[in-house]
Amino acid sequence: MTLELFPFGDAGERTALGRHAFLLHGFALPYEARLLPAIDHIQTEAPFHHLVTPGGHVMSVALSNCGRLGWTSDEQGYCYTEINPHTGRPWPSMPDVFRELAANAAATAGFDGFAPDACLVNQYLPGARLTLHQDKNERDLSAPIVSVSLGMSAVFLFGGLERSDKTVRVPLKHGDVVVWGGEDRMRYHGVMPVQDAPHPLLGSQRINFTFRKVI
Ligand code: MD6
Ligand code: FE
């Protein structure tokens, strides 16, 4: 894919970003009323935390997790743990509405039977960004990544299998879901600095959660 792409779609539409990668416009909107209290609960049990990268930088995105495993970092690098190192307790369990949304979105993108064991919950305040990276700490690479966006809009960068490959800029709005797996599973991706355009329900923040099958 060489051209920049601006798939402004209507809710219910599906835009292909690759052979096995799709933007499901507004897919999470029907779940909104159940998602928001679930996020509040997770945030209370496992407060957002700015991870320090193995390179010593503080991430601008604040992270939490739910599910059996949570993604975190230590001096050795990124890893999945059963205990939240910041609270000493297990990560909050994955709410049913999260599981349903993840499985239904994955199935809509052609991945039946998706049963995630980890969900990263990311909070972007204005200016927060995520540099190009691959999601590669998961052992099971046959399962897709399912990524749900709520709150303020952002521009998602979706690249190729090499960091230097051209990226497309994909606007993500409240309720959008991106699924990438199969031959697209290891594509580089990131998020451009989030602009402060407060969302009616969530204010000046973007919440993203990404589901993975780790083991
Ligand atoms: C997004 N997030 O926020 C995509 N990956 O739209 C990610 O790709 C991501 O937020 C690894 C760790 C945290 C993330
Ligand atoms: Fe990622």
Tab-separated table of C-alpha atoms and ligand atoms in Angstrom:
chain	number	residue	atom	x	y	z
A	1	MET	CA	0.000	0.000	0.000
A	2	THR	CA	1.695	3.221	-1.082
A	3	LEU	CA	-0.922	5.942	-0.982
A	4	GLU	CA	-2.048	7.825	2.069
A	5	LEU	CA	-5.515	6.803	2.971
A	6	PHE	CA	-8.222	8.730	4.754
A	7	PRO	CA	-11.004	6.258	5.352
A	8	PHE	CA	-13.648	8.493	6.881
A	9	GLY	CA	-16.363	5.871	7.030
A	10	ASP	CA	-19.810	5.776	8.506
A	11	ALA	CA	-20.653	3.562	11.463
A	12	GLY	CA	-21.154	0.005	10.271
A	13	GLU	CA	-18.717	0.321	7.369
A	14	ARG	CA	-15.497	-1.648	7.080
A	15	THR	CA	-12.316	-0.297	5.484
A	16	ALA	CA	-9.547	-2.715	4.491
A	17	LEU	CA	-6.066	-1.615	5.594
A	18	GLY	CA	-4.479	-4.840	4.378
A	19	ARG	CA	-5.463	-8.363	3.396
A	20	HIS	CA	-5.934	-9.210	7.092
A	21	ALA	CA	-6.353	-5.728	8.588
A	22	PHE	CA	-9.598	-3.790	8.884
A	23	LEU	CA	-10.972	-0.608	10.354
A	24	LEU	CA	-14.492	-1.291	11.650
A	25	HIS	CA	-16.086	2.138	11.771
A	26	GLY	CA	-18.124	2.758	14.916
A	27	PHE	CA	-18.123	-0.938	15.811
A	28	ALA	CA	-17.835	-0.237	19.565
A	29	LEU	CA	-20.660	2.328	19.704
A	30	PRO	CA	-23.381	-0.196	20.668
A	31	TYR	CA	-21.191	-1.248	23.621
A	32	GLU	CA	-20.493	2.282	24.862
A	33	ALA	CA	-22.902	2.302	27.808
A	34	ARG	CA	-21.369	-0.899	29.198
A	35	LEU	CA	-17.769	-0.008	28.357
A	36	LEU	CA	-17.516	3.296	30.215
A	37	PRO	CA	-18.303	2.000	33.727
A	38	ALA	CA	-16.033	-0.993	33.079
A	39	ILE	CA	-13.164	1.361	32.235
A	40	ASP	CA	-13.816	3.374	35.409
A	41	HIS	CA	-13.595	0.175	37.429
A	42	ILE	CA	-10.312	-0.895	35.814
A	43	GLN	CA	-8.854	2.557	36.339
A	44	THR	CA	-9.730	2.406	40.045
A	45	GLU	CA	-8.285	-1.089	40.535
A	46	ALA	CA	-5.186	-0.523	38.390
A	47	PRO	CA	-4.450	3.204	38.004
A	48	PHE	CA	-2.868	4.459	34.766
A	49	HIS	CA	0.896	4.531	34.959
A	50	HIS	CA	3.581	5.983	32.677
A	51	LEU	CA	5.977	3.148	31.859
A	52	VAL	CA	9.675	3.723	31.496
A	53	THR	CA	10.939	2.220	28.241
A	54	PRO	CA	13.958	-0.095	28.273
A	55	GLY	CA	15.783	2.889	26.723
A	56	GLY	CA	15.003	4.991	29.820
A	57	HIS	CA	12.282	7.225	28.347
A	58	VAL	CA	8.973	7.856	30.079
A	59	MET	CA	6.090	6.945	27.750
A	60	SER	CA	3.667	9.802	27.083
A	61	VAL	CA	0.811	7.284	26.990
A	62	ALA	CA	-0.351	6.094	30.421
A	63	LEU	CA	-1.084	2.370	30.694
A	64	SER	CA	-3.216	-0.039	32.652
A	65	ASN	CA	-4.368	-3.585	31.904
A	66	CYS	CA	-7.136	-6.049	32.536
A	67	GLY	CA	-7.244	-9.783	31.996
A	68	ARG	CA	-5.032	-12.586	33.217
A	69	LEU	CA	-1.884	-10.967	31.878
A	70	GLY	CA	-0.802	-7.344	31.791
A	71	TRP	CA	1.833	-5.685	29.631
A	72	THR	CA	4.450	-3.800	31.566
A	73	SER	CA	8.163	-3.028	31.536
A	74	ASP	CA	11.205	-3.642	33.722
A	75	GLU	CA	14.942	-3.071	33.275
A	76	GLN	CA	15.079	-6.074	30.950
A	77	GLY	CA	12.392	-4.805	28.624
A	78	TYR	CA	8.690	-5.276	28.063
A	79	CYS	CA	6.958	-8.309	29.467
A	80	TYR	CA	3.593	-9.724	30.456
A	81	THR	CA	2.962	-10.315	34.155
A	82	GLU	CA	0.108	-11.783	36.210
A	83	ILE	CA	0.719	-9.264	39.005
A	84	ASN	CA	0.548	-5.511	38.545
A	85	PRO	CA	3.990	-4.354	39.747
A	86	HIS	CA	2.534	-0.977	40.789
A	87	THR	CA	-0.121	-2.382	43.137
A	88	GLY	CA	1.195	-5.868	43.963
A	89	ARG	CA	-2.223	-7.306	43.022
A	90	PRO	CA	-3.422	-9.298	39.999
A	91	TRP	CA	-4.718	-7.207	37.114
A	92	PRO	CA	-8.502	-6.631	37.230
A	93	SER	CA	-10.376	-9.364	35.361
A	94	MET	CA	-11.489	-8.716	31.815
A	95	PRO	CA	-15.107	-7.505	31.849
A	96	ASP	CA	-17.590	-9.595	29.838
A	97	VAL	CA	-18.388	-6.620	27.624
A	98	PHE	CA	-14.705	-6.398	26.687
A	99	ARG	CA	-14.589	-10.087	25.740
A	100	GLU	CA	-17.779	-9.841	23.697
A	101	LEU	CA	-16.618	-6.757	21.838
A	102	ALA	CA	-13.185	-8.232	21.115
A	103	ALA	CA	-14.563	-11.560	19.859
A	104	ASN	CA	-17.273	-9.942	17.728
A	105	ALA	CA	-14.874	-7.427	16.174
A	106	ALA	CA	-12.327	-10.153	15.425
A	107	ALA	CA	-15.012	-12.350	13.829
A	108	THR	CA	-16.202	-9.430	11.696
A	109	ALA	CA	-12.628	-9.105	10.432
A	110	GLY	CA	-12.407	-12.836	9.649
A	111	PHE	CA	-10.841	-14.157	12.875
A	112	ASP	CA	-13.269	-16.542	14.539
A	113	GLY	CA	-12.819	-17.759	18.111
A	114	PHE	CA	-10.677	-14.877	19.380
A	115	ALA	CA	-10.255	-15.339	23.142
A	116	PRO	CA	-7.835	-12.696	24.454
A	117	ASP	CA	-5.959	-13.215	27.709
A	118	ALA	CA	-4.628	-9.656	27.902
A	119	CYS	CA	-6.045	-6.196	27.347
A	120	LEU	CA	-3.883	-3.077	27.518
A	121	VAL	CA	-5.819	0.035	28.427
A	122	ASN	CA	-4.081	3.198	27.259
A	123	GLN	CA	-4.845	6.779	28.194
A	124	TYR	CA	-3.712	9.532	25.829
A	125	LEU	CA	-3.896	13.080	27.171
A	126	PRO	CA	-3.363	15.942	24.689
A	127	GLY	CA	0.096	15.661	23.126
A	128	ALA	CA	0.583	11.980	23.976
A	129	ARG	CA	1.817	9.830	21.109
A	130	LEU	CA	3.121	6.382	20.368
A	131	THR	CA	6.113	5.936	18.091
A	132	LEU	CA	6.131	3.261	15.389
A	133	HIS	CA	6.478	-0.208	16.863
A	134	GLN	CA	5.463	-3.833	16.385
A	135	ASP	CA	3.394	-5.706	18.977
A	136	LYS	CA	5.765	-8.626	19.394
A	137	ASN	CA	5.784	-9.684	23.057
A	138	GLU	CA	2.960	-12.162	22.472
A	139	ARG	CA	3.768	-15.835	22.082
A	140	ASP	CA	0.642	-16.574	20.029
A	141	LEU	CA	1.106	-14.622	16.805
A	142	SER	CA	-1.702	-16.510	15.055
A	143	ALA	CA	-4.282	-14.402	16.919
A	144	PRO	CA	-5.047	-10.858	15.776
A	145	ILE	CA	-4.717	-7.596	17.677
A	146	VAL	CA	-8.038	-5.869	18.331
A	147	SER	CA	-7.781	-2.172	19.144
A	148	VAL	CA	-10.737	-0.068	20.345
A	149	SER	CA	-10.693	3.748	20.383
A	150	LEU	CA	-12.833	5.925	22.636
A	151	GLY	CA	-12.890	9.628	23.409
A	152	MET	CA	-10.841	12.131	21.431
A	153	SER	CA	-9.908	11.283	17.851
A	154	ALA	CA	-6.389	10.364	16.842
A	155	VAL	CA	-4.408	9.621	13.729
A	156	PHE	CA	-3.213	6.017	13.672
A	157	LEU	CA	-0.135	5.295	11.573
A	158	PHE	CA	-0.175	1.919	9.889
A	159	GLY	CA	3.049	0.884	8.199
A	160	GLY	CA	4.624	-2.241	6.804
A	161	LEU	CA	6.784	-5.068	8.072
A	162	GLU	CA	9.896	-2.845	8.085
A	163	ARG	CA	10.128	0.268	10.232
A	164	SER	CA	11.173	2.285	7.171
A	165	ASP	CA	8.122	1.264	5.106
A	166	LYS	CA	5.664	3.979	4.185
A	167	THR	CA	2.785	4.488	6.612
A	168	VAL	CA	-0.835	5.323	5.937
A	169	ARG	CA	-2.610	7.783	8.248
A	170	VAL	CA	-5.851	6.409	9.553
A	171	PRO	CA	-8.163	8.746	11.495
A	172	LEU	CA	-9.669	6.923	14.469
A	173	LYS	CA	-12.824	8.250	16.076
A	174	HIS	CA	-14.750	7.370	19.219
A	175	GLY	CA	-16.089	3.849	18.728
A	176	ASP	CA	-13.763	2.788	15.916
A	177	VAL	CA	-12.107	-0.639	16.099
A	178	VAL	CA	-9.012	-1.764	14.184
A	179	VAL	CA	-8.216	-5.468	13.784
A	180	TRP	CA	-4.932	-6.709	12.334
A	181	GLY	CA	-3.735	-10.301	12.120
A	182	GLY	CA	-2.563	-12.966	9.702
A	183	GLU	CA	-0.034	-11.569	7.265
A	184	ASP	CA	-0.566	-8.078	8.728
A	185	ARG	CA	0.010	-9.077	12.366
A	186	MET	CA	3.575	-7.747	12.564
A	187	ARG	CA	3.043	-4.459	10.768
A	188	TYR	CA	4.566	-1.374	12.362
A	189	HIS	CA	2.043	1.060	13.787
A	190	GLY	CA	1.844	4.127	16.014
A	191	VAL	CA	-0.268	7.104	17.025
A	192	MET	CA	0.436	10.755	16.137
A	193	PRO	CA	0.376	13.332	18.967
A	194	VAL	CA	-3.246	13.609	20.065
A	195	GLN	CA	-4.827	17.037	19.566
A	196	ASP	CA	-6.918	18.560	22.348
A	197	ALA	CA	-10.466	18.467	21.003
A	198	PRO	CA	-12.498	17.404	24.051
A	199	HIS	CA	-14.974	14.586	23.587
A	200	PRO	CA	-18.527	15.069	24.956
A	201	LEU	CA	-18.358	11.953	27.159
A	202	LEU	CA	-14.676	11.523	27.920
A	203	GLY	CA	-13.348	15.088	27.860
A	204	SER	CA	-9.716	15.760	26.986
A	205	GLN	CA	-8.572	12.186	26.734
A	206	ARG	CA	-8.394	9.320	24.319
A	207	ILE	CA	-8.790	5.829	25.736
A	208	ASN	CA	-7.598	2.924	23.641
A	209	PHE	CA	-7.676	-0.715	24.562
A	210	THR	CA	-5.875	-3.393	22.653
A	211	PHE	CA	-6.701	-7.059	23.088
A	212	ARG	CA	-4.127	-9.781	22.583
A	213	LYS	CA	-3.779	-13.511	22.923
A	214	VAL	CA	-0.433	-13.811	24.648
A	215	ILE	CA	-0.158	-17.510	25.454
B	1	MD6	C1	-3.640	2.907	19.593
B	1	MD6	N1	-1.984	1.357	20.462
B	1	MD6	O1	-3.567	3.526	20.649
B	1	MD6	C2	-2.717	1.771	19.310
B	1	MD6	N2	0.690	-0.904	21.306
B	1	MD6	O2	-4.486	3.201	18.717
B	1	MD6	C3	-0.930	0.519	20.334
B	1	MD6	O3	-0.563	0.134	19.265
B	1	MD6	C4	-0.202	0.071	21.498
B	1	MD6	O4	-1.242	1.628	22.925
B	1	MD6	C5	1.431	-1.346	22.316
B	1	MD6	C6	1.292	-0.830	23.570
B	1	MD6	C7	0.403	0.170	23.797
B	1	MD6	C8	-0.381	0.654	22.747
B	2	FE	FE	0.827	-1.485	19.357
